[in-house]
Amino acid sequence: MNKIRTIIRKEWAEVFKNRMVLFTVAFMPLILTAIPLVILAVTGGMSSGSELDTNLSELPDQFSSFCPADLNPMECMQVYLVSQFMLMFMIMPLVIPVTIAAYSIVGEKTTRSLEPLLATPITTLELLVGKSLSAVIPAIVATDIAFGVFAAGAWIIVRDKMLLTALLDARWLIAVLIVGPLMAMSAVCVSVMVSSRVNDPRVAEQVSMVVILPLMAVFFGQLAGLITVSRQFVLIIALGLIFVDAGLFYAAERLFQREAILTRWK
Amino acid sequence: MRISRAPNSVKPMIHTENLSKKFKDLQAVDRLSLDVREGEVFGFLGPNGAGKTTTVRMLTSLIGPTSGTAVVNGFTVGKQDTDIRRSVGILTETPGMYDNLSAEYNLRIYAELYEVKDVAGQVEKYLRMLGLWERRFDEAGAFSKGMKQKLAIARALLHEPRLLFLDEPTSALDPESAHLVRDFIAELRTEGRTIFLCTHNLDEADRLCDRIGVFKSRLLVVDTPSNLRASVFGRKVVFHLRQTGEALASAVRALPFVREVKAIDNKLLVNVDDPETRNPDIIRALVGAGADVQFVGELRHSLEEVYLQLVKNA
């Protein structure tokens, strides 16, 4: 456990000196938190009724599932719009670990610092766990802080308990607290696999970004009315991710062996 | 192939039996059987791609052998790998420091990973010993190659290993830095540490190593530098005379223990097995034949000549 802690501290001390990593970890959550809050503020200023009321009927059928009976159509509109951003929030636990892991692993490859590290009594599992956690923890913390800021901002803007409850329902909590960390773990495992094959952190980062595609598919599917991101849907995704992560971690762990790193990583 | 084994009374720090490593079709290390004694500096020489680094990696439990066995510091490779890594120090071919971190932090990380009890104390000890204490807060990336190499040596010593693997410790260093590193290795030797030294620098190997192994996928020979010279070229003594001639050469050639005599300018080059015992007899024969002997010396072949001869014949 001490060695894992040492690796995590070392990774953070090193990787956060990189401006690209710092930018990704600090600014992305700011932007992804600010946008839904601005939408809430803008739509909250619109009067209910008139043209919006009539157009609500044109929204997808699944929209009604977002709206408890006691919300007016304008509030329903706010819930719907902001719910789209739940998926955008999920970008954070994907992109932040990819960036950190890419710079952390490929960086060690290019400076050839992995060999002396592997020559210490640390086990490869401890090393992999240390590197993974150093990438996953900032992503989870950034996502949770961003969610906290969003919730506080939503409370200040909305000032309506019913609407706030609808905005921040169980889906958000499951997504942020369960799906987010699981996604971050997938992202790290993919980064480890990609990093074993490339020698440039930027290439590793770009290729690893493939993990964002399923999320984008869900996002556009929801926009197109093909998918409803309901509580059940989020739970199914969480369950599926547990299996995906187990498979990815197994594959990454197989690749992250001393002999493979020293003789096959090019 | 001549392999000198450690006497039974001396505990081998490294013992290998038919240690082999194959990468697909490439036989990188072929049946290496070797003993390295406690407290000796063992030079491991060989051309690029000979399998030296692969051997070091196997002996430090970084990669596993395809076949054969190795016991390092009492621990078996492949079975007690963590114990091996805990008990040996390694200087890899490239320093591999974390350039964005300070020298002190670089060492602190490794001291923790090597489970050193007094992390701060050991880090300070080696930073001071290698003359880096004043620069401890500087990023390693700002260091010269020599300083980085010294930092890497400090890293290898933090946990006070009795056995140290040094892979090309002075390569790419300027003469002054290389001299400092060599002096430090000599100092480590006086502390009784066992050192397994991979090097291309034959002069360095000659000066530092108790024994040398010449390796090219397989072990060609192991012995002390002086025995290697004698075995490859024999021992040659040069007699500087006021005047030489065939008569003097014949007088020496007539001695039963002399293998070969050559007259070059005013010198006689005599190939003899045991010069310490035989030189007085040769001098007596020369004086008896009327020669004026000015001085006598041994012709010393460089280790480079020995090495090139061995690798050429391999």
Coordinates of C-alpha atoms in Angstrom, one line a residue:
Chain A
M1 CA 0.0 0.0 0.0
N2 CA 2.9 2.3 0.8
K3 CA 4.4 1.8 -2.6
I4 CA 1.1 2.5 -4.3
R5 CA 1.0 5.8 -2.3
T6 CA 4.5 6.6 -3.4
I7 CA 3.7 6.0 -7.0
I8 CA 0.6 8.2 -6.8
R9 CA 2.5 11.0 -5.2
K10 CA 5.3 10.7 -7.7
E11 CA 2.8 10.7 -10.7
W12 CA 1.0 13.8 -9.4
A13 CA 4.2 15.6 -8.6
E14 CA 5.4 15.0 -12.2
V15 CA 2.3 15.0 -14.3
F16 CA 0.8 18.2 -12.9
K17 CA 3.8 20.1 -14.0
N18 CA 2.6 19.5 -17.5
R19 CA 0.5 22.4 -18.7
M20 CA -1.6 20.2 -21.0
V21 CA -2.6 17.9 -18.1
L22 CA -3.2 20.9 -15.8
F23 CA -5.4 22.5 -18.4
T24 CA -7.5 19.4 -18.9
V25 CA -8.0 18.8 -15.2
A26 CA -8.7 22.4 -14.2
F27 CA -10.5 23.9 -17.2
M28 CA -12.7 21.2 -18.6
P29 CA -14.7 20.8 -15.4
L30 CA -15.1 24.6 -15.2
I31 CA -16.5 24.7 -18.8
L32 CA -18.7 21.7 -18.4
T33 CA -20.1 23.1 -15.2
A34 CA -20.6 26.6 -16.5
I35 CA -22.6 25.7 -19.6
P36 CA -25.6 23.9 -17.9
L37 CA -25.7 26.7 -15.2
V38 CA -25.9 29.3 -17.9
I39 CA -28.7 27.4 -19.6
L40 CA -30.5 27.1 -16.4
A41 CA -30.1 30.8 -15.7
V42 CA -31.2 31.8 -19.3
T43 CA -34.2 29.4 -19.5
G44 CA -35.2 30.3 -15.9
G45 CA -35.6 33.9 -17.0
M46 CA -38.1 33.0 -19.8
S47 CA -41.8 33.2 -19.0
S48 CA -43.8 30.0 -19.1
G49 CA -46.6 29.7 -21.5
S50 CA -46.9 31.3 -25.0
E51 CA -44.8 29.7 -27.8
L52 CA -42.8 27.4 -25.5
D53 CA -45.9 25.8 -24.1
T54 CA -47.2 24.9 -27.5
N55 CA -43.8 23.6 -28.7
L56 CA -43.3 21.3 -25.7
S57 CA -45.7 18.9 -27.3
E58 CA -43.2 18.5 -30.1
L59 CA -40.4 17.2 -27.8
P60 CA -39.7 13.5 -27.9
D61 CA -42.0 11.1 -26.0
Q62 CA -39.4 10.1 -23.5
F63 CA -39.3 13.8 -22.5
S64 CA -42.4 13.2 -20.3
S65 CA -40.5 10.7 -18.2
F66 CA -38.2 13.5 -17.0
C67 CA -41.1 15.6 -15.8
P68 CA -42.9 14.9 -12.6
A69 CA -46.6 15.9 -12.8
D70 CA -46.2 19.0 -10.6
L71 CA -43.6 20.7 -12.8
N72 CA -44.8 23.2 -15.4
P73 CA -43.8 22.8 -19.0
M74 CA -41.1 25.4 -18.8
E75 CA -39.5 23.7 -15.8
C76 CA -39.8 20.4 -17.7
M77 CA -37.9 22.1 -20.5
Q78 CA -35.1 23.0 -18.0
V79 CA -34.9 19.5 -16.7
Y80 CA -34.7 18.1 -20.2
L81 CA -32.0 20.5 -21.3
V82 CA -29.9 20.1 -18.2
S83 CA -30.3 16.3 -18.4
Q84 CA -28.4 16.4 -21.7
F85 CA -25.5 17.7 -19.8
M86 CA -25.3 14.8 -17.5
L87 CA -23.7 12.9 -20.4
M88 CA -21.4 15.9 -20.9
F89 CA -20.3 15.6 -17.3
M90 CA -19.3 12.0 -18.0
I91 CA -16.7 13.3 -20.4
M92 CA -14.6 14.4 -17.5
P93 CA -14.0 10.9 -16.0
L94 CA -13.0 9.8 -19.5
V95 CA -10.8 12.6 -20.7
I96 CA -8.9 13.4 -17.5
P97 CA -7.6 9.9 -16.9
V98 CA -6.6 9.4 -20.5
T99 CA -4.6 12.6 -20.5
I100 CA -2.8 11.8 -17.2
A101 CA -2.2 8.1 -18.0
A102 CA -0.9 9.0 -21.5
Y103 CA 1.7 11.4 -20.2
S104 CA 2.5 9.2 -17.2
I105 CA 3.2 6.0 -19.1
V106 CA 4.5 7.2 -22.4
G107 CA 6.5 9.8 -20.5
E108 CA 8.3 7.0 -18.6
K109 CA 8.9 5.2 -21.8
T110 CA 10.5 8.1 -23.5
T111 CA 12.7 9.0 -20.5
R112 CA 13.5 5.3 -20.0
S113 CA 12.6 5.6 -16.3
L114 CA 10.5 2.5 -16.3
E115 CA 13.4 0.1 -16.1
P116 CA 14.9 1.4 -12.8
L117 CA 11.3 1.6 -11.5
L118 CA 10.7 -2.0 -12.4
A119 CA 14.0 -3.0 -10.8
T120 CA 12.6 -2.0 -7.4
P121 CA 10.7 -4.5 -5.2
I122 CA 7.4 -3.1 -6.3
T123 CA 5.1 -5.6 -8.0
T124 CA 3.7 -4.9 -11.4
L125 CA 0.2 -5.0 -10.0
E126 CA 1.2 -2.3 -7.4
L127 CA 2.7 -0.2 -10.1
L128 CA -0.3 -0.6 -12.4
V129 CA -2.7 0.2 -9.5
G130 CA -0.6 3.2 -8.5
K131 CA -0.5 4.6 -12.0
S132 CA -4.2 3.9 -12.5
L133 CA -5.3 5.5 -9.3
S134 CA -3.1 8.5 -10.0
A135 CA -5.1 9.0 -13.2
V136 CA -8.5 8.0 -11.8
I137 CA -8.6 10.0 -8.5
P138 CA -8.1 13.4 -10.1
A139 CA -10.9 12.6 -12.6
I140 CA -13.3 11.5 -9.8
V141 CA -12.4 14.5 -7.6
A142 CA -12.8 16.9 -10.6
T143 CA -16.1 15.4 -11.6
D144 CA -17.4 15.4 -8.0
I145 CA -16.3 19.0 -7.4
A146 CA -17.8 20.1 -10.7
F147 CA -21.1 18.3 -9.8
G148 CA -21.0 20.0 -6.4
V149 CA -20.6 23.4 -8.0
F150 CA -23.3 22.6 -10.5
A151 CA -25.7 21.5 -7.7
A152 CA -24.9 24.6 -5.6
G153 CA -25.3 26.8 -8.7
A154 CA -28.5 25.2 -9.7
W155 CA -29.9 25.7 -6.2
I156 CA -29.0 29.4 -6.3
I157 CA -30.5 29.8 -9.8
V158 CA -33.7 27.7 -9.4
R159 CA -34.7 28.2 -5.8
D160 CA -37.4 25.6 -6.2
K161 CA -37.2 22.4 -4.3
M162 CA -39.3 20.4 -6.8
L163 CA -37.4 21.5 -9.8
L164 CA -34.1 21.0 -8.0
T165 CA -35.1 17.5 -7.0
A166 CA -36.0 16.7 -10.6
L167 CA -32.8 18.2 -11.9
L168 CA -30.6 16.3 -9.5
D169 CA -32.4 13.1 -9.3
A170 CA -30.9 9.6 -8.7
R171 CA -29.7 9.3 -12.3
W172 CA -27.2 12.1 -11.7
L173 CA -26.0 10.6 -8.4
I174 CA -25.6 7.1 -10.0
A175 CA -23.9 8.7 -13.0
V176 CA -21.5 10.8 -11.0
L177 CA -20.7 8.5 -8.1
I178 CA -20.8 5.1 -9.8
V179 CA -20.6 5.4 -13.6
G180 CA -18.0 8.1 -13.5
P181 CA -15.3 6.1 -11.6
L182 CA -16.1 3.0 -13.7
M183 CA -15.6 5.0 -16.9
A184 CA -12.4 6.5 -15.5
M185 CA -11.1 3.0 -14.9
S186 CA -12.0 1.9 -18.5
A187 CA -10.2 5.0 -19.8
V188 CA -7.0 4.2 -17.9
C189 CA -7.0 0.6 -19.0
V190 CA -7.4 1.7 -22.6
S191 CA -4.6 4.3 -22.1
V192 CA -2.2 1.6 -20.7
M193 CA -2.9 -0.6 -23.8
V194 CA -2.4 2.3 -26.2
S195 CA 0.6 3.6 -24.4
S196 CA 2.4 0.3 -24.8
R197 CA 2.4 0.8 -28.5
V198 CA 3.2 4.5 -29.1
N199 CA 6.1 6.7 -28.1
D200 CA 4.4 10.1 -28.1
P201 CA 2.1 11.1 -25.2
R202 CA 0.0 13.2 -27.6
V203 CA -0.6 10.3 -29.9
A204 CA -1.4 8.1 -26.9
E205 CA -3.9 10.7 -25.7
Q206 CA -5.5 11.0 -29.1
V207 CA -5.8 7.3 -29.8
S208 CA -7.1 6.6 -26.3
M209 CA -9.8 9.1 -26.8
V210 CA -11.6 6.4 -28.7
V211 CA -13.1 5.6 -25.2
I212 CA -15.3 8.7 -25.6
L213 CA -17.1 7.3 -28.7
P214 CA -19.7 5.1 -26.8
L215 CA -20.5 8.1 -24.7
M216 CA -21.0 10.3 -27.7
A217 CA -23.2 7.6 -29.3
V218 CA -25.4 7.7 -26.2
F219 CA -25.4 11.5 -26.2
F220 CA -26.5 11.8 -29.9
G221 CA -28.9 8.8 -29.4
Q222 CA -30.6 10.8 -26.7
L223 CA -30.7 14.0 -28.7
A224 CA -32.2 12.0 -31.6
G225 CA -34.8 10.5 -29.3
L226 CA -33.4 7.0 -29.9
I227 CA -32.3 6.5 -26.3
T228 CA -33.8 7.6 -23.0
V229 CA -31.2 8.0 -20.3
S230 CA -33.4 6.8 -17.6
R231 CA -32.4 5.6 -14.1
Q232 CA -32.6 2.0 -15.3
F233 CA -30.4 2.9 -18.3
V234 CA -27.8 4.4 -16.1
L235 CA -27.9 1.4 -13.8
I236 CA -27.5 -1.0 -16.7
I237 CA -24.5 1.0 -18.0
A238 CA -23.0 0.8 -14.5
L239 CA -23.4 -2.9 -14.4
G240 CA -22.1 -3.3 -17.9
L241 CA -19.0 -1.2 -17.1
I242 CA -18.2 -3.4 -14.1
F243 CA -17.7 -6.3 -16.6
V244 CA -16.0 -4.1 -19.2
D245 CA -13.6 -2.8 -16.6
A246 CA -12.8 -6.3 -15.3
G247 CA -11.9 -7.4 -18.9
L248 CA -10.0 -4.3 -19.7
F249 CA -8.0 -4.4 -16.4
Y250 CA -7.2 -8.1 -17.0
A251 CA -5.9 -7.2 -20.5
A252 CA -4.0 -4.1 -19.2
E253 CA -2.4 -6.2 -16.4
R254 CA -1.3 -8.8 -18.9
L255 CA 0.4 -6.2 -21.0
F256 CA 1.9 -4.4 -18.0
Q257 CA 4.3 -7.2 -17.0
R258 CA 8.0 -6.5 -16.5
E259 CA 9.2 -8.6 -19.4
A260 CA 6.5 -7.3 -21.8
I261 CA 7.4 -3.7 -20.9
L262 CA 11.2 -4.2 -21.3
T263 CA 11.2 -6.4 -24.4
R264 CA 8.0 -5.8 -26.3
W265 CA 6.9 -2.2 -25.6
K266 CA 8.2 -0.2 -28.5
Chain B
M1 CA 36.1 -22.3 -22.9
R2 CA 37.8 -21.8 -19.5
I3 CA 35.6 -20.8 -16.6
S4 CA 37.1 -20.2 -13.2
R5 CA 34.7 -21.2 -10.5
A6 CA 34.6 -19.7 -7.1
P7 CA 36.4 -21.7 -4.5
N8 CA 34.1 -23.5 -2.1
S9 CA 35.2 -21.4 0.8
V10 CA 34.1 -18.2 -0.9
K11 CA 30.3 -17.7 -1.1
P12 CA 29.2 -16.9 -4.6
M13 CA 27.0 -13.8 -4.8
I14 CA 25.9 -14.9 -8.3
H15 CA 25.7 -18.5 -9.4
T16 CA 24.2 -19.5 -12.7
E17 CA 23.9 -22.9 -14.4
N18 CA 23.2 -23.0 -18.1
L19 CA 21.2 -19.8 -17.9
S20 CA 19.6 -19.1 -21.3
K21 CA 17.3 -16.6 -22.9
K22 CA 15.7 -16.9 -26.3
F23 CA 13.6 -14.2 -28.0
K24 CA 11.7 -16.0 -30.8
D25 CA 14.6 -17.1 -33.1
L26 CA 17.3 -15.1 -31.3
Q27 CA 19.4 -16.9 -28.7
A28 CA 20.4 -13.9 -26.7
V29 CA 22.1 -15.8 -23.8
D30 CA 23.3 -19.3 -24.3
R31 CA 23.9 -21.6 -21.4
L32 CA 25.7 -19.2 -19.1
S33 CA 27.4 -20.9 -16.2
L34 CA 29.2 -18.5 -13.9
D35 CA 30.1 -17.8 -10.3
V36 CA 30.7 -14.3 -9.1
R37 CA 32.3 -14.2 -5.7
E38 CA 31.4 -12.0 -2.8
G39 CA 33.3 -8.7 -2.7
E40 CA 34.8 -9.0 -6.2
V41 CA 34.4 -6.6 -9.1
F42 CA 33.4 -8.7 -12.0
G43 CA 33.7 -7.2 -15.5
F44 CA 31.3 -8.4 -18.1
L45 CA 32.6 -7.5 -21.6
G46 CA 31.1 -8.1 -25.0
P47 CA 30.2 -6.4 -28.2
N48 CA 26.9 -4.6 -28.7
G49 CA 24.0 -7.0 -28.9
A50 CA 26.1 -9.8 -27.2
G51 CA 23.4 -10.3 -24.5
K52 CA 25.0 -8.4 -21.6
T53 CA 22.0 -6.3 -20.8
T54 CA 19.7 -9.3 -21.2
T55 CA 21.9 -11.2 -18.7
V56 CA 21.8 -8.3 -16.2
R57 CA 18.0 -8.1 -16.6
M58 CA 17.7 -11.8 -15.8
L59 CA 20.0 -11.6 -12.8
T60 CA 18.0 -8.7 -11.5
S61 CA 14.7 -10.5 -12.0
L62 CA 13.5 -8.0 -14.6
I63 CA 13.0 -10.8 -17.1
G64 CA 12.8 -14.5 -16.7
P65 CA 15.2 -17.0 -18.2
T66 CA 14.0 -19.4 -20.9
S67 CA 16.0 -22.2 -19.2
G68 CA 18.7 -22.7 -16.7
T69 CA 19.0 -21.5 -13.1
A70 CA 20.4 -18.5 -11.4
V71 CA 20.9 -17.8 -7.7
V72 CA 21.5 -14.2 -6.8
N73 CA 22.5 -13.2 -3.3
G74 CA 21.0 -16.4 -2.1
F75 CA 17.7 -16.0 -3.8
T76 CA 16.5 -18.0 -6.9
V77 CA 15.6 -16.1 -10.1
G78 CA 12.0 -16.9 -11.0
K79 CA 11.1 -17.9 -7.5
Q80 CA 12.2 -15.1 -5.2
D81 CA 12.2 -12.2 -7.6
T82 CA 11.0 -9.6 -5.2
D83 CA 13.7 -10.6 -2.7
I84 CA 16.3 -10.3 -5.4
R85 CA 15.1 -6.9 -6.5
R86 CA 15.1 -5.8 -2.8
S87 CA 18.7 -6.9 -2.3
V88 CA 20.5 -5.7 -5.4
G89 CA 21.1 -2.3 -6.8
I90 CA 21.1 -1.6 -10.5
L91 CA 22.4 1.2 -12.6
T92 CA 20.7 0.9 -15.9
E93 CA 22.2 1.8 -19.3
T94 CA 20.4 5.2 -19.3
P95 CA 19.9 7.0 -16.0
G96 CA 16.2 7.3 -16.4
M97 CA 15.6 10.0 -13.9
Y98 CA 12.4 12.0 -13.5
D99 CA 13.5 15.2 -15.2
N100 CA 10.7 17.4 -13.8
L101 CA 11.4 16.4 -10.2
S102 CA 14.2 17.5 -8.0
A103 CA 17.2 15.4 -7.4
E104 CA 16.2 15.0 -3.8
Y105 CA 12.6 13.9 -4.7
N106 CA 13.9 11.5 -7.3
L107 CA 15.9 9.7 -4.6
R108 CA 13.1 9.9 -2.0
I109 CA 10.8 8.0 -4.3
Y110 CA 13.2 5.2 -4.8
A111 CA 14.2 5.1 -1.1
E112 CA 10.5 4.6 -0.3
L113 CA 10.1 1.9 -3.0
Y114 CA 13.2 0.1 -1.7
E115 CA 11.6 0.2 1.8
V116 CA 14.5 2.2 3.3
K117 CA 13.9 2.9 7.0
D118 CA 15.7 6.3 7.2
V119 CA 14.6 7.8 3.9
A120 CA 15.8 11.3 4.6
G121 CA 19.1 10.2 6.1
Q122 CA 20.0 7.8 3.2
V123 CA 19.1 10.4 0.6
E124 CA 21.2 13.0 2.3
K125 CA 24.1 10.6 2.7
Y126 CA 24.4 9.7 -0.9
L127 CA 23.6 13.2 -2.2
R128 CA 26.5 14.4 -0.1
M129 CA 28.8 11.5 -1.0
L130 CA 28.3 12.2 -4.7
G131 CA 28.6 15.9 -4.4
L132 CA 25.0 16.7 -5.3
W133 CA 23.8 18.0 -1.9
E134 CA 24.0 21.7 -2.9
R135 CA 21.9 21.0 -6.0
R136 CA 19.4 18.8 -4.3
F137 CA 16.4 21.0 -5.1
D138 CA 17.3 21.4 -8.7
E139 CA 15.3 19.5 -11.3
A140 CA 17.2 16.4 -12.5
G141 CA 16.5 17.6 -16.0
A142 CA 18.8 20.5 -15.4
F143 CA 21.7 18.2 -14.6
S144 CA 24.6 17.4 -16.9
K145 CA 25.0 13.8 -18.0
G146 CA 27.7 13.2 -15.4
M147 CA 25.5 14.6 -12.6
K148 CA 22.6 12.5 -13.8
Q149 CA 24.8 9.4 -13.8
K150 CA 26.0 10.2 -10.3
L151 CA 22.3 10.6 -9.2
A152 CA 21.5 7.3 -10.8
I153 CA 24.4 5.7 -8.9
A154 CA 23.1 7.2 -5.7
R155 CA 19.7 5.8 -6.5
A156 CA 21.2 2.3 -6.9
L157 CA 22.8 2.5 -3.5
L158 CA 20.1 4.0 -1.3
H159 CA 19.1 0.6 0.1
E160 CA 22.7 -0.4 0.7
P161 CA 22.8 -3.4 -1.6
R162 CA 25.7 -5.9 -1.2
L163 CA 25.5 -6.6 -4.9
L164 CA 25.5 -3.9 -7.5
F165 CA 24.9 -4.2 -11.2
L166 CA 26.4 -1.4 -13.2
D167 CA 25.5 -1.3 -16.9
E168 CA 27.9 1.0 -18.8
P169 CA 28.4 3.4 -15.9
T170 CA 30.8 5.7 -17.7
S171 CA 29.4 5.6 -21.3
A172 CA 28.7 9.0 -22.7
L173 CA 30.5 10.8 -19.9
D174 CA 33.3 13.3 -20.3
P175 CA 36.7 12.2 -19.1
E176 CA 36.4 14.1 -15.8
S177 CA 33.0 12.7 -15.0
A178 CA 34.0 9.2 -16.0
H179 CA 37.1 9.5 -13.7
L180 CA 34.8 10.5 -10.8
V181 CA 32.5 7.6 -11.4
R182 CA 35.4 5.2 -11.7
D183 CA 36.9 6.5 -8.4
F184 CA 33.5 6.0 -6.8
I185 CA 33.3 2.4 -8.0
A186 CA 36.8 1.8 -6.6
E187 CA 35.5 3.2 -3.3
L188 CA 32.5 0.9 -3.4
R189 CA 34.8 -2.0 -3.9
T190 CA 36.8 -1.1 -0.7
E191 CA 33.4 -1.3 1.2
G192 CA 33.3 -5.0 0.2
R193 CA 30.4 -4.7 -2.2
T194 CA 30.1 -7.1 -5.1
I195 CA 30.0 -5.3 -8.4
F196 CA 28.9 -6.8 -11.7
L197 CA 30.2 -4.3 -14.2
C198 CA 29.1 -4.3 -17.9
T199 CA 31.4 -2.0 -19.9
H200 CA 32.8 -1.3 -23.3
N201 CA 35.7 0.6 -21.7
L202 CA 38.4 -2.0 -21.5
D203 CA 40.8 0.2 -19.7
E204 CA 38.2 0.8 -17.1
A205 CA 37.6 -3.0 -16.8
D206 CA 41.4 -3.6 -16.6
R207 CA 41.8 -1.1 -13.7
L208 CA 38.7 -1.9 -11.7
C209 CA 37.9 -5.6 -12.2
D210 CA 39.2 -8.6 -10.3
R211 CA 38.0 -10.9 -13.0
I212 CA 36.6 -10.5 -16.4
G213 CA 34.1 -12.5 -18.4
V214 CA 34.1 -12.1 -22.2
F215 CA 30.7 -12.7 -23.5
K216 CA 29.1 -13.0 -26.9
S217 CA 25.8 -14.8 -26.5
R218 CA 27.8 -17.4 -24.6
L219 CA 30.6 -17.0 -22.1
L220 CA 33.9 -17.2 -24.0
V221 CA 36.3 -17.0 -21.1
V222 CA 36.5 -15.8 -17.4
D223 CA 39.7 -15.0 -15.6
T224 CA 41.7 -12.2 -14.1
P225 CA 43.0 -9.6 -16.6
S226 CA 46.6 -10.7 -16.2
N227 CA 45.7 -14.4 -16.7
L228 CA 43.7 -13.5 -19.8
R229 CA 46.7 -11.7 -21.2
A230 CA 49.0 -14.7 -20.4
S231 CA 46.5 -17.2 -21.9
V232 CA 46.0 -15.3 -25.1
F233 CA 49.4 -13.9 -25.8
G234 CA 51.7 -15.7 -23.3
R235 CA 54.1 -13.6 -21.2
K236 CA 56.8 -11.7 -23.0
V237 CA 59.9 -10.1 -21.5
V238 CA 61.8 -7.4 -23.2
F239 CA 65.6 -7.3 -22.6
H240 CA 67.1 -4.0 -23.7
L241 CA 70.7 -4.5 -24.7
R242 CA 73.5 -2.2 -25.8
Q243 CA 73.9 -4.3 -28.9
T244 CA 72.1 -7.4 -30.1
G245 CA 72.8 -10.1 -32.6
E246 CA 71.9 -13.6 -33.6
A247 CA 74.5 -15.1 -31.2
L248 CA 72.7 -13.5 -28.2
A249 CA 69.3 -14.7 -29.5
S250 CA 70.7 -18.2 -29.9
A251 CA 72.1 -18.2 -26.4
V252 CA 68.7 -17.4 -25.0
R253 CA 66.9 -19.8 -27.4
A254 CA 69.0 -22.6 -26.1
L255 CA 67.4 -22.3 -22.7
P256 CA 64.9 -25.2 -22.3
F257 CA 62.1 -23.1 -20.8
V258 CA 62.1 -20.4 -23.5
R259 CA 59.3 -20.7 -25.9
E260 CA 60.2 -18.0 -28.5
V261 CA 62.9 -15.3 -29.0
K262 CA 62.7 -12.4 -31.4
A263 CA 65.5 -9.7 -31.9
I264 CA 64.1 -6.3 -32.7
D265 CA 66.6 -3.4 -32.9
N266 CA 68.6 -3.5 -29.7
K267 CA 65.9 -5.6 -27.9
L268 CA 65.3 -9.3 -27.4
L269 CA 61.6 -10.3 -27.0
V270 CA 61.5 -13.5 -25.0
N271 CA 58.3 -15.5 -24.6
V272 CA 58.5 -17.3 -21.3
D273 CA 55.9 -18.9 -18.9
D274 CA 57.2 -17.8 -15.6
P275 CA 59.3 -14.7 -15.9
E276 CA 59.7 -14.1 -12.2
T277 CA 61.6 -17.4 -11.9
R278 CA 63.3 -17.5 -15.3
N279 CA 64.5 -14.0 -15.8
P280 CA 67.7 -14.4 -13.7
D281 CA 68.7 -17.5 -15.8
I282 CA 68.1 -15.5 -19.0
I283 CA 70.1 -12.6 -17.8
R284 CA 73.0 -14.9 -16.8
A285 CA 72.9 -16.5 -20.2
L286 CA 73.0 -13.2 -21.9
V287 CA 75.8 -11.8 -19.8
G288 CA 77.7 -15.1 -20.4
A289 CA 77.3 -14.6 -24.1
G290 CA 78.8 -11.1 -23.8
A291 CA 75.7 -9.0 -23.7
D292 CA 75.4 -5.7 -21.9
V293 CA 71.9 -5.8 -20.3
Q294 CA 70.6 -2.2 -19.9
F295 CA 67.2 -3.0 -18.4
V296 CA 64.4 -5.6 -18.4
G297 CA 60.6 -5.2 -18.6
E298 CA 57.5 -7.1 -19.4
L299 CA 55.7 -6.5 -22.6
R300 CA 52.1 -5.8 -21.5
H301 CA 49.4 -6.3 -24.0
S302 CA 46.4 -4.1 -23.5
L303 CA 43.1 -5.8 -22.5
E304 CA 41.7 -4.4 -25.7
E305 CA 44.1 -6.6 -27.7
V306 CA 43.1 -9.6 -25.6
Y307 CA 39.5 -8.8 -26.0
L308 CA 39.7 -8.3 -29.7
Q309 CA 41.6 -11.6 -30.1
L310 CA 39.0 -13.5 -28.0
V311 CA 36.0 -12.0 -29.8
K312 CA 37.6 -12.6 -33.2
N313 CA 38.2 -16.2 -32.4
A314 CA 34.6 -16.7 -31.0

